[in-house]
Amino acid sequence: MSTCQEIQELIPTFVLDAMTDAERAQIEQHLPRCADCAQRVAEYRPIADLLAFAAPPVEPSPELKYRVLSATMPKQIARAPRPTFDLQSLIANLFRAPAFAAATLVLVVALAIWNFALQNQVNQQAGLSREVTREIEHQREFLNIVAYTDGQPRRMIATDAAPKAVGRLYAATELNSFALVVYDLPTLDANRAYQLWLIDPNGDRTSGGTFTVDHEGTGWLIIHASQPLKSYQGVGITVEPRGGSSKPTGARVLATSLRD
Amino acid sequence: MSATFSDEQLVDALTRGESWVMAALYDRYARLVFSLAYKILNDRNIAEDAVQEVFVKVWRRARDYSPERGKFSSWLTGIAHHHAIDELRRRRVRPIASEDETAALEIPDSAPAPLDLAIQSLERRRITTALGAIPHDQRRAIEMAYFDGLTQQEIADQLREPLGTIKTRMRLGMQKLKLLLEDAH
């Protein structure tokens, strides 16, 4: 039987979980019977808790949020409704609303005219912002693929040509579209691009598309293939001329086998 | 938006099945949890997997959290610490702590931060200041226990010091940390 003094000497390391199973069991048996020692644990526990904040701050990758959210609420993410705006039905509902009064009519009509004018401006802007819209759609598709991904993303292995590179493939079991995210790939000159290759069971390579990386080496690509990722034997990424090649010609920077 | 809700309000909403809460909790704590997991596991991929598992645990076990037993951040970092240490012991990716290994990836504390991050930055300053004020040997023993998941015996073996010396260092270090943090409060 340990005395309180012996137990209390162990408590600072008990909260760090740095003792043997036997020592821990000794304390855990003692605590329910001793308010003083339990109080001492309560005093030291916040010190151990605070140590978590001593870890140097590091940012997780942006897509981790979508992995976490898709793992905890996939339906809400995948089926999040897009905001829509239907002015006619809004006005019709307003007229039916019990609170609607004649005095409000002037305001509603003024708002409607203003809104039609705005809508017109938006339509004109739409022509100019088609590029942006395409990019947003592209990103939305990427996020949906990440959200639907089964389990963990598949990691690609860096080669000596880019030893620090990180590559992850996101794919759902039955979908023919999958997403690639890369970090720390070398930045290429304007005449070259990275090209992803899908390797079928015969060893034939099909291009999955080309991409470039930003100045930090980060890039991403959505691959629209003819079959799900699991149908392929492997995936590789090589350096190719800007427009892409019909078969791999440059140095391979990332690769993964899909057969394990 | 999440800064307007307390942790307790968020967890309460989570237990009621409110779907927006996980995003708010993630925004508030992902960097803290990832930083801890990365410090312990020393691998971005493995640390990110750990963060995902931790938030799934929070989502599943939100009803287990009781504000009377401590702050939510303590409950969360406790889950994260246990998970990361378990993972480390399984993988044993790294035998000993290194103080500067994440320097290249660190986000400076002076970077603009929203309220949530500012609060965490203050907590970080409290503990790093206190750790900086205790003898290096004591700090090292505490960090090897917390971040490397080593027992006192394992620390003694790695440092080639008597077990009794390590026990004394850890006890004295924790006692001093307690006094320093109480004074700073």
JSON list of C-alpha atoms in Angstrom, two decimals, chain A residues 33-238:
[
{"chain": "A", "resi": 33, "resn": "ARG", "atom": "CA", "xyz": [-10.16, 6.64, -2.28]},
{"chain": "A", "resi": 34, "resn": "CYS", "atom": "CA", "xyz": [-8.17, 9.84, -1.73]},
{"chain": "A", "resi": 35, "resn": "ALA", "atom": "CA", "xyz": [-9.60, 13.29, -2.34]},
{"chain": "A", "resi": 36, "resn": "ASP", "atom": "CA", "xyz": [-6.25, 15.00, -1.65]},
{"chain": "A", "resi": 37, "resn": "CYS", "atom": "CA", "xyz": [-4.40, 13.03, -4.31]},
{"chain": "A", "resi": 38, "resn": "ALA", "atom": "CA", "xyz": [-7.30, 13.39, -6.75]},
{"chain": "A", "resi": 39, "resn": "GLN", "atom": "CA", "xyz": [-7.11, 17.13, -6.15]},
{"chain": "A", "resi": 40, "resn": "ARG", "atom": "CA", "xyz": [-3.37, 17.05, -6.86]},
{"chain": "A", "resi": 41, "resn": "VAL", "atom": "CA", "xyz": [-4.04, 15.30, -10.18]},
{"chain": "A", "resi": 42, "resn": "ALA", "atom": "CA", "xyz": [-6.61, 17.97, -11.03]},
{"chain": "A", "resi": 43, "resn": "GLU", "atom": "CA", "xyz": [-3.95, 20.62, -10.36]},
{"chain": "A", "resi": 44, "resn": "TYR", "atom": "CA", "xyz": [-1.33, 19.00, -12.59]},
{"chain": "A", "resi": 45, "resn": "ARG", "atom": "CA", "xyz": [-3.59, 17.87, -15.43]},
{"chain": "A", "resi": 46, "resn": "PRO", "atom": "CA", "xyz": [-3.88, 21.40, -16.95]},
{"chain": "A", "resi": 47, "resn": "ILE", "atom": "CA", "xyz": [-0.07, 21.57, -17.15]},
{"chain": "A", "resi": 48, "resn": "ALA", "atom": "CA", "xyz": [0.00, 18.47, -19.33]},
{"chain": "A", "resi": 49, "resn": "ASP", "atom": "CA", "xyz": [-2.96, 19.79, -21.34]},
{"chain": "A", "resi": 50, "resn": "LEU", "atom": "CA", "xyz": [-1.14, 23.04, -21.98]},
{"chain": "A", "resi": 51, "resn": "LEU", "atom": "CA", "xyz": [1.88, 21.21, -23.40]},
{"chain": "A", "resi": 52, "resn": "ALA", "atom": "CA", "xyz": [-0.18, 20.55, -26.53]},
{"chain": "A", "resi": 53, "resn": "PHE", "atom": "CA", "xyz": [0.08, 24.26, -27.30]},
{"chain": "A", "resi": 54, "resn": "ALA", "atom": "CA", "xyz": [3.89, 24.08, -27.21]},
{"chain": "A", "resi": 55, "resn": "ALA", "atom": "CA", "xyz": [3.98, 22.24, -30.54]},
{"chain": "A", "resi": 56, "resn": "PRO", "atom": "CA", "xyz": [5.25, 24.65, -33.23]},
{"chain": "A", "resi": 57, "resn": "PRO", "atom": "CA", "xyz": [2.25, 25.83, -35.29]},
{"chain": "A", "resi": 58, "resn": "VAL", "atom": "CA", "xyz": [2.01, 24.07, -38.64]},
{"chain": "A", "resi": 59, "resn": "GLU", "atom": "CA", "xyz": [-0.79, 24.41, -41.18]},
{"chain": "A", "resi": 60, "resn": "PRO", "atom": "CA", "xyz": [-2.53, 21.25, -42.42]},
{"chain": "A", "resi": 61, "resn": "SER", "atom": "CA", "xyz": [-3.17, 20.97, -46.15]},
{"chain": "A", "resi": 62, "resn": "PRO", "atom": "CA", "xyz": [-6.36, 22.68, -47.37]},
{"chain": "A", "resi": 63, "resn": "GLU", "atom": "CA", "xyz": [-8.07, 19.49, -48.45]},
{"chain": "A", "resi": 64, "resn": "LEU", "atom": "CA", "xyz": [-7.86, 17.96, -44.97]},
{"chain": "A", "resi": 65, "resn": "LYS", "atom": "CA", "xyz": [-10.94, 19.96, -44.02]},
{"chain": "A", "resi": 66, "resn": "TYR", "atom": "CA", "xyz": [-12.94, 18.28, -46.74]},
{"chain": "A", "resi": 67, "resn": "ARG", "atom": "CA", "xyz": [-11.66, 14.87, -45.68]},
{"chain": "A", "resi": 68, "resn": "VAL", "atom": "CA", "xyz": [-12.74, 15.55, -42.09]},
{"chain": "A", "resi": 69, "resn": "LEU", "atom": "CA", "xyz": [-16.12, 16.92, -43.09]},
{"chain": "A", "resi": 70, "resn": "SER", "atom": "CA", "xyz": [-16.80, 14.15, -45.57]},
{"chain": "A", "resi": 71, "resn": "ALA", "atom": "CA", "xyz": [-15.92, 11.59, -42.88]},
{"chain": "A", "resi": 72, "resn": "THR", "atom": "CA", "xyz": [-18.32, 13.15, -40.41]},
{"chain": "A", "resi": 73, "resn": "MET", "atom": "CA", "xyz": [-21.15, 14.40, -42.58]},
{"chain": "A", "resi": 74, "resn": "PRO", "atom": "CA", "xyz": [-20.83, 13.20, -46.16]},
{"chain": "A", "resi": 75, "resn": "LYS", "atom": "CA", "xyz": [-24.41, 13.82, -47.15]},
{"chain": "A", "resi": 76, "resn": "GLN", "atom": "CA", "xyz": [-24.44, 17.44, -46.11]},
{"chain": "A", "resi": 77, "resn": "ILE", "atom": "CA", "xyz": [-21.29, 18.19, -48.07]},
{"chain": "A", "resi": 78, "resn": "ALA", "atom": "CA", "xyz": [-22.03, 16.24, -51.17]},
{"chain": "A", "resi": 79, "resn": "ARG", "atom": "CA", "xyz": [-25.58, 17.45, -51.41]},
{"chain": "A", "resi": 80, "resn": "ALA", "atom": "CA", "xyz": [-25.17, 21.02, -50.28]},
{"chain": "A", "resi": 81, "resn": "PRO", "atom": "CA", "xyz": [-27.74, 22.95, -52.31]},
{"chain": "A", "resi": 82, "resn": "ARG", "atom": "CA", "xyz": [-26.46, 25.66, -54.56]},
{"chain": "A", "resi": 83, "resn": "PRO", "atom": "CA", "xyz": [-28.00, 29.06, -53.84]},
{"chain": "A", "resi": 84, "resn": "THR", "atom": "CA", "xyz": [-30.60, 29.94, -56.44]},
{"chain": "A", "resi": 85, "resn": "PHE", "atom": "CA", "xyz": [-32.58, 33.10, -56.97]},
{"chain": "A", "resi": 86, "resn": "ASP", "atom": "CA", "xyz": [-35.97, 33.22, -58.65]},
{"chain": "A", "resi": 87, "resn": "LEU", "atom": "CA", "xyz": [-37.30, 36.77, -58.65]},
{"chain": "A", "resi": 88, "resn": "GLN", "atom": "CA", "xyz": [-40.75, 35.93, -60.09]},
{"chain": "A", "resi": 89, "resn": "SER", "atom": "CA", "xyz": [-41.62, 33.36, -57.45]},
{"chain": "A", "resi": 90, "resn": "LEU", "atom": "CA", "xyz": [-40.23, 35.61, -54.74]},
{"chain": "A", "resi": 91, "resn": "ILE", "atom": "CA", "xyz": [-42.59, 38.42, -55.81]},
{"chain": "A", "resi": 92, "resn": "ALA", "atom": "CA", "xyz": [-45.52, 36.02, -56.15]},
{"chain": "A", "resi": 93, "resn": "ASN", "atom": "CA", "xyz": [-44.91, 34.73, -52.62]},
{"chain": "A", "resi": 94, "resn": "LEU", "atom": "CA", "xyz": [-44.61, 38.25, -51.31]},
{"chain": "A", "resi": 95, "resn": "PHE", "atom": "CA", "xyz": [-48.05, 39.16, -52.70]},
{"chain": "A", "resi": 96, "resn": "ARG", "atom": "CA", "xyz": [-49.56, 36.08, -51.04]},
{"chain": "A", "resi": 97, "resn": "ALA", "atom": "CA", "xyz": [-47.90, 36.82, -47.70]},
{"chain": "A", "resi": 98, "resn": "PRO", "atom": "CA", "xyz": [-50.38, 37.93, -44.97]},
{"chain": "A", "resi": 99, "resn": "ALA", "atom": "CA", "xyz": [-48.12, 40.78, -43.95]},
{"chain": "A", "resi": 100, "resn": "PHE", "atom": "CA", "xyz": [-48.16, 42.25, -47.41]},
{"chain": "A", "resi": 101, "resn": "ALA", "atom": "CA", "xyz": [-49.70, 45.73, -47.49]},
{"chain": "A", "resi": 102, "resn": "ALA", "atom": "CA", "xyz": [-50.43, 48.06, -50.38]},
{"chain": "A", "resi": 103, "resn": "ALA", "atom": "CA", "xyz": [-47.84, 50.49, -49.10]},
{"chain": "A", "resi": 104, "resn": "THR", "atom": "CA", "xyz": [-45.23, 47.81, -49.59]},
{"chain": "A", "resi": 105, "resn": "LEU", "atom": "CA", "xyz": [-46.08, 47.58, -53.28]},
{"chain": "A", "resi": 106, "resn": "VAL", "atom": "CA", "xyz": [-44.07, 50.67, -54.17]},
{"chain": "A", "resi": 107, "resn": "LEU", "atom": "CA", "xyz": [-41.03, 49.31, -52.42]},
{"chain": "A", "resi": 108, "resn": "VAL", "atom": "CA", "xyz": [-41.37, 45.87, -54.00]},
{"chain": "A", "resi": 109, "resn": "VAL", "atom": "CA", "xyz": [-41.77, 47.30, -57.51]},
{"chain": "A", "resi": 110, "resn": "ALA", "atom": "CA", "xyz": [-38.78, 49.60, -56.98]},
{"chain": "A", "resi": 111, "resn": "LEU", "atom": "CA", "xyz": [-36.71, 46.72, -55.71]},
{"chain": "A", "resi": 112, "resn": "ALA", "atom": "CA", "xyz": [-37.82, 44.56, -58.64]},
{"chain": "A", "resi": 113, "resn": "ILE", "atom": "CA", "xyz": [-36.79, 47.19, -61.18]},
{"chain": "A", "resi": 114, "resn": "TRP", "atom": "CA", "xyz": [-33.47, 47.68, -59.44]},
{"chain": "A", "resi": 115, "resn": "ASN", "atom": "CA", "xyz": [-32.99, 43.93, -59.30]},
{"chain": "A", "resi": 116, "resn": "PHE", "atom": "CA", "xyz": [-33.73, 43.46, -62.99]},
{"chain": "A", "resi": 117, "resn": "ALA", "atom": "CA", "xyz": [-31.13, 46.14, -63.71]},
{"chain": "A", "resi": 118, "resn": "LEU", "atom": "CA", "xyz": [-28.63, 44.35, -61.52]},
{"chain": "A", "resi": 119, "resn": "GLN", "atom": "CA", "xyz": [-29.47, 41.06, -63.19]},
{"chain": "A", "resi": 120, "resn": "ASN", "atom": "CA", "xyz": [-28.75, 42.68, -66.52]},
{"chain": "A", "resi": 121, "resn": "GLN", "atom": "CA", "xyz": [-25.39, 43.88, -65.29]},
{"chain": "A", "resi": 122, "resn": "VAL", "atom": "CA", "xyz": [-24.63, 40.43, -63.95]},
{"chain": "A", "resi": 123, "resn": "ASN", "atom": "CA", "xyz": [-25.47, 38.91, -67.34]},
{"chain": "A", "resi": 124, "resn": "GLN", "atom": "CA", "xyz": [-23.10, 41.34, -69.03]},
{"chain": "A", "resi": 125, "resn": "GLN", "atom": "CA", "xyz": [-20.40, 40.53, -66.51]},
{"chain": "A", "resi": 126, "resn": "ALA", "atom": "CA", "xyz": [-21.03, 36.83, -67.02]},
{"chain": "A", "resi": 127, "resn": "GLY", "atom": "CA", "xyz": [-19.44, 36.95, -70.43]},
{"chain": "A", "resi": 128, "resn": "LEU", "atom": "CA", "xyz": [-16.30, 38.43, -68.93]},
{"chain": "A", "resi": 129, "resn": "SER", "atom": "CA", "xyz": [-16.22, 36.08, -65.97]},
{"chain": "A", "resi": 130, "resn": "ARG", "atom": "CA", "xyz": [-16.70, 32.81, -67.85]},
{"chain": "A", "resi": 131, "resn": "GLU", "atom": "CA", "xyz": [-13.15, 31.87, -67.02]},
{"chain": "A", "resi": 132, "resn": "VAL", "atom": "CA", "xyz": [-13.76, 32.45, -63.34]},
{"chain": "A", "resi": 133, "resn": "THR", "atom": "CA", "xyz": [-16.98, 30.45, -63.48]},
{"chain": "A", "resi": 134, "resn": "ARG", "atom": "CA", "xyz": [-15.18, 27.55, -65.13]},
{"chain": "A", "resi": 135, "resn": "GLU", "atom": "CA", "xyz": [-12.53, 27.67, -62.43]},
{"chain": "A", "resi": 136, "resn": "ILE", "atom": "CA", "xyz": [-15.17, 27.66, -59.69]},
{"chain": "A", "resi": 137, "resn": "GLU", "atom": "CA", "xyz": [-16.91, 24.68, -61.31]},
{"chain": "A", "resi": 138, "resn": "HIS", "atom": "CA", "xyz": [-13.56, 22.96, -61.58]},
{"chain": "A", "resi": 139, "resn": "GLN", "atom": "CA", "xyz": [-12.86, 23.53, -57.90]},
{"chain": "A", "resi": 140, "resn": "ARG", "atom": "CA", "xyz": [-16.34, 22.39, -56.94]},
{"chain": "A", "resi": 141, "resn": "GLU", "atom": "CA", "xyz": [-15.84, 19.16, -58.86]},
{"chain": "A", "resi": 142, "resn": "PHE", "atom": "CA", "xyz": [-12.50, 18.69, -57.11]},
{"chain": "A", "resi": 143, "resn": "LEU", "atom": "CA", "xyz": [-14.08, 19.19, -53.68]},
{"chain": "A", "resi": 144, "resn": "ASN", "atom": "CA", "xyz": [-16.87, 16.75, -54.52]},
{"chain": "A", "resi": 145, "resn": "ILE", "atom": "CA", "xyz": [-14.34, 14.09, -55.52]},
{"chain": "A", "resi": 146, "resn": "VAL", "atom": "CA", "xyz": [-12.44, 14.64, -52.28]},
{"chain": "A", "resi": 147, "resn": "ALA", "atom": "CA", "xyz": [-15.67, 14.49, -50.30]},
{"chain": "A", "resi": 148, "resn": "TYR", "atom": "CA", "xyz": [-16.71, 11.21, -51.95]},
{"chain": "A", "resi": 149, "resn": "THR", "atom": "CA", "xyz": [-13.28, 9.59, -51.65]},
{"chain": "A", "resi": 150, "resn": "ASP", "atom": "CA", "xyz": [-13.35, 6.12, -50.10]},
{"chain": "A", "resi": 151, "resn": "GLY", "atom": "CA", "xyz": [-11.05, 5.88, -47.11]},
{"chain": "A", "resi": 152, "resn": "GLN", "atom": "CA", "xyz": [-7.69, 7.56, -47.22]},
{"chain": "A", "resi": 153, "resn": "PRO", "atom": "CA", "xyz": [-6.19, 9.10, -50.36]},
{"chain": "A", "resi": 154, "resn": "ARG", "atom": "CA", "xyz": [-3.60, 6.99, -52.14]},
{"chain": "A", "resi": 155, "resn": "ARG", "atom": "CA", "xyz": [-0.11, 8.34, -51.67]},
{"chain": "A", "resi": 156, "resn": "MET", "atom": "CA", "xyz": [2.32, 8.57, -54.54]},
{"chain": "A", "resi": 157, "resn": "ILE", "atom": "CA", "xyz": [5.99, 7.84, -54.05]},
{"chain": "A", "resi": 158, "resn": "ALA", "atom": "CA", "xyz": [8.54, 10.53, -54.88]},
{"chain": "A", "resi": 159, "resn": "THR", "atom": "CA", "xyz": [11.47, 9.63, -57.11]},
{"chain": "A", "resi": 160, "resn": "ASP", "atom": "CA", "xyz": [15.02, 10.94, -57.03]},
{"chain": "A", "resi": 161, "resn": "ALA", "atom": "CA", "xyz": [14.00, 13.54, -59.63]},
{"chain": "A", "resi": 162, "resn": "ALA", "atom": "CA", "xyz": [11.84, 15.29, -57.00]},
{"chain": "A", "resi": 163, "resn": "PRO", "atom": "CA", "xyz": [12.60, 13.64, -53.65]},
{"chain": "A", "resi": 164, "resn": "LYS", "atom": "CA", "xyz": [10.56, 16.05, -51.53]},
{"chain": "A", "resi": 165, "resn": "ALA", "atom": "CA", "xyz": [7.43, 15.83, -53.67]},
{"chain": "A", "resi": 166, "resn": "VAL", "atom": "CA", "xyz": [4.16, 14.69, -52.10]},
{"chain": "A", "resi": 167, "resn": "GLY", "atom": "CA", "xyz": [1.31, 13.39, -54.26]},
{"chain": "A", "resi": 168, "resn": "ARG", "atom": "CA", "xyz": [-2.12, 12.13, -53.24]},
{"chain": "A", "resi": 169, "resn": "LEU", "atom": "CA", "xyz": [-4.84, 10.60, -55.38]},
{"chain": "A", "resi": 170, "resn": "TYR", "atom": "CA", "xyz": [-8.47, 10.91, -54.35]},
{"chain": "A", "resi": 171, "resn": "ALA", "atom": "CA", "xyz": [-10.87, 8.45, -55.88]},
{"chain": "A", "resi": 172, "resn": "ALA", "atom": "CA", "xyz": [-14.29, 6.96, -55.17]},
{"chain": "A", "resi": 173, "resn": "THR", "atom": "CA", "xyz": [-14.70, 3.26, -55.93]},
{"chain": "A", "resi": 174, "resn": "GLU", "atom": "CA", "xyz": [-17.08, 3.49, -58.84]},
{"chain": "A", "resi": 175, "resn": "LEU", "atom": "CA", "xyz": [-16.34, 6.92, -60.28]},
{"chain": "A", "resi": 176, "resn": "ASN", "atom": "CA", "xyz": [-14.27, 7.48, -63.40]},
{"chain": "A", "resi": 177, "resn": "SER", "atom": "CA", "xyz": [-13.14, 10.90, -62.20]},
{"chain": "A", "resi": 178, "resn": "PHE", "atom": "CA", "xyz": [-10.42, 11.27, -59.63]},
{"chain": "A", "resi": 179, "resn": "ALA", "atom": "CA", "xyz": [-8.32, 14.08, -58.25]},
{"chain": "A", "resi": 180, "resn": "LEU", "atom": "CA", "xyz": [-4.61, 14.58, -57.77]},
{"chain": "A", "resi": 181, "resn": "VAL", "atom": "CA", "xyz": [-3.02, 16.98, -55.29]},
{"chain": "A", "resi": 182, "resn": "VAL", "atom": "CA", "xyz": [0.73, 17.58, -55.28]},
{"chain": "A", "resi": 183, "resn": "TYR", "atom": "CA", "xyz": [3.04, 19.54, -53.01]},
{"chain": "A", "resi": 184, "resn": "ASP", "atom": "CA", "xyz": [6.70, 20.45, -53.24]},
{"chain": "A", "resi": 185, "resn": "LEU", "atom": "CA", "xyz": [7.16, 19.59, -56.90]},
{"chain": "A", "resi": 186, "resn": "PRO", "atom": "CA", "xyz": [9.87, 21.66, -58.62]},
{"chain": "A", "resi": 187, "resn": "THR", "atom": "CA", "xyz": [8.53, 24.67, -60.53]},
{"chain": "A", "resi": 188, "resn": "LEU", "atom": "CA", "xyz": [8.96, 24.18, -64.29]},
{"chain": "A", "resi": 189, "resn": "ASP", "atom": "CA", "xyz": [9.81, 26.70, -67.00]},
{"chain": "A", "resi": 190, "resn": "ALA", "atom": "CA", "xyz": [7.02, 27.91, -69.30]},
{"chain": "A", "resi": 191, "resn": "ASN", "atom": "CA", "xyz": [7.74, 25.28, -71.96]},
{"chain": "A", "resi": 192, "resn": "ARG", "atom": "CA", "xyz": [7.20, 22.27, -69.74]},
{"chain": "A", "resi": 193, "resn": "ALA", "atom": "CA", "xyz": [4.38, 20.76, -67.68]},
{"chain": "A", "resi": 194, "resn": "TYR", "atom": "CA", "xyz": [3.74, 17.74, -65.53]},
{"chain": "A", "resi": 195, "resn": "GLN", "atom": "CA", "xyz": [1.72, 14.95, -67.16]},
{"chain": "A", "resi": 196, "resn": "LEU", "atom": "CA", "xyz": [-0.15, 12.20, -65.35]},
{"chain": "A", "resi": 197, "resn": "TRP", "atom": "CA", "xyz": [-0.18, 8.69, -66.82]},
{"chain": "A", "resi": 198, "resn": "LEU", "atom": "CA", "xyz": [-2.67, 5.93, -66.14]},
{"chain": "A", "resi": 199, "resn": "ILE", "atom": "CA", "xyz": [-1.06, 2.52, -66.55]},
{"chain": "A", "resi": 200, "resn": "ASP", "atom": "CA", "xyz": [-3.45, -0.25, -67.56]},
{"chain": "A", "resi": 201, "resn": "PRO", "atom": "CA", "xyz": [-2.90, -3.96, -66.74]},
{"chain": "A", "resi": 202, "resn": "ASN", "atom": "CA", "xyz": [-1.05, -4.41, -70.07]},
{"chain": "A", "resi": 203, "resn": "GLY", "atom": "CA", "xyz": [1.42, -1.70, -69.10]},
{"chain": "A", "resi": 204, "resn": "ASP", "atom": "CA", "xyz": [0.05, 0.76, -71.68]},
{"chain": "A", "resi": 205, "resn": "ARG", "atom": "CA", "xyz": [0.10, 4.42, -70.65]},
{"chain": "A", "resi": 206, "resn": "THR", "atom": "CA", "xyz": [-2.84, 6.78, -71.19]},
{"chain": "A", "resi": 207, "resn": "SER", "atom": "CA", "xyz": [-2.57, 10.49, -70.46]},
{"chain": "A", "resi": 208, "resn": "GLY", "atom": "CA", "xyz": [-4.69, 11.72, -67.55]},
{"chain": "A", "resi": 209, "resn": "GLY", "atom": "CA", "xyz": [-3.92, 15.36, -68.31]},
{"chain": "A", "resi": 210, "resn": "THR", "atom": "CA", "xyz": [-1.23, 17.95, -67.73]},
{"chain": "A", "resi": 211, "resn": "PHE", "atom": "CA", "xyz": [-0.81, 20.46, -64.92]},
{"chain": "A", "resi": 212, "resn": "THR", "atom": "CA", "xyz": [1.64, 22.98, -63.58]},
{"chain": "A", "resi": 213, "resn": "VAL", "atom": "CA", "xyz": [2.50, 23.96, -60.01]},
{"chain": "A", "resi": 214, "resn": "ASP", "atom": "CA", "xyz": [2.68, 27.34, -58.34]},
{"chain": "A", "resi": 215, "resn": "HIS", "atom": "CA", "xyz": [5.84, 28.89, -56.95]},
{"chain": "A", "resi": 216, "resn": "GLU", "atom": "CA", "xyz": [5.50, 26.74, -53.81]},
{"chain": "A", "resi": 217, "resn": "GLY", "atom": "CA", "xyz": [5.26, 23.54, -55.82]},
{"chain": "A", "resi": 218, "resn": "THR", "atom": "CA", "xyz": [1.54, 23.02, -55.20]},
{"chain": "A", "resi": 219, "resn": "GLY", "atom": "CA", "xyz": [-0.79, 21.87, -57.94]},
{"chain": "A", "resi": 220, "resn": "TRP", "atom": "CA", "xyz": [-3.87, 19.79, -58.61]},
{"chain": "A", "resi": 221, "resn": "LEU", "atom": "CA", "xyz": [-5.57, 18.00, -61.45]},
{"chain": "A", "resi": 222, "resn": "ILE", "atom": "CA", "xyz": [-8.90, 16.34, -62.06]},
{"chain": "A", "resi": 223, "resn": "ILE", "atom": "CA", "xyz": [-8.59, 13.23, -64.17]},
{"chain": "A", "resi": 224, "resn": "HIS", "atom": "CA", "xyz": [-11.54, 12.07, -66.28]},
{"chain": "A", "resi": 225, "resn": "ALA", "atom": "CA", "xyz": [-10.68, 8.50, -67.17]},
{"chain": "A", "resi": 226, "resn": "SER", "atom": "CA", "xyz": [-12.52, 5.81, -69.10]},
{"chain": "A", "resi": 227, "resn": "GLN", "atom": "CA", "xyz": [-12.75, 3.57, -66.03]},
{"chain": "A", "resi": 228, "resn": "PRO", "atom": "CA", "xyz": [-12.41, 3.79, -62.23]},
{"chain": "A", "resi": 229, "resn": "LEU", "atom": "CA", "xyz": [-8.95, 4.22, -60.74]},
{"chain": "A", "resi": 230, "resn": "LYS", "atom": "CA", "xyz": [-8.94, 0.69, -59.31]},
{"chain": "A", "resi": 231, "resn": "SER", "atom": "CA", "xyz": [-9.02, -0.70, -62.85]},
{"chain": "A", "resi": 232, "resn": "TYR", "atom": "CA", "xyz": [-5.53, 0.60, -63.49]},
{"chain": "A", "resi": 233, "resn": "GLN", "atom": "CA", "xyz": [-2.28, -0.99, -62.48]},
{"chain": "A", "resi": 234, "resn": "GLY", "atom": "CA", "xyz": [-0.51, 2.23, -61.55]},
{"chain": "A", "resi": 235, "resn": "VAL", "atom": "CA", "xyz": [-0.19, 5.94, -61.95]},
{"chain": "A", "resi": 236, "resn": "GLY", "atom": "CA", "xyz": [2.89, 7.98, -62.79]},
{"chain": "A", "resi": 237, "resn": "ILE", "atom": "CA", "xyz": [3.75, 11.62, -63.30]},
{"chain": "A", "resi": 238, "resn": "THR", "atom": "CA", "xyz": [6.49, 12.77, -65.67]}
]
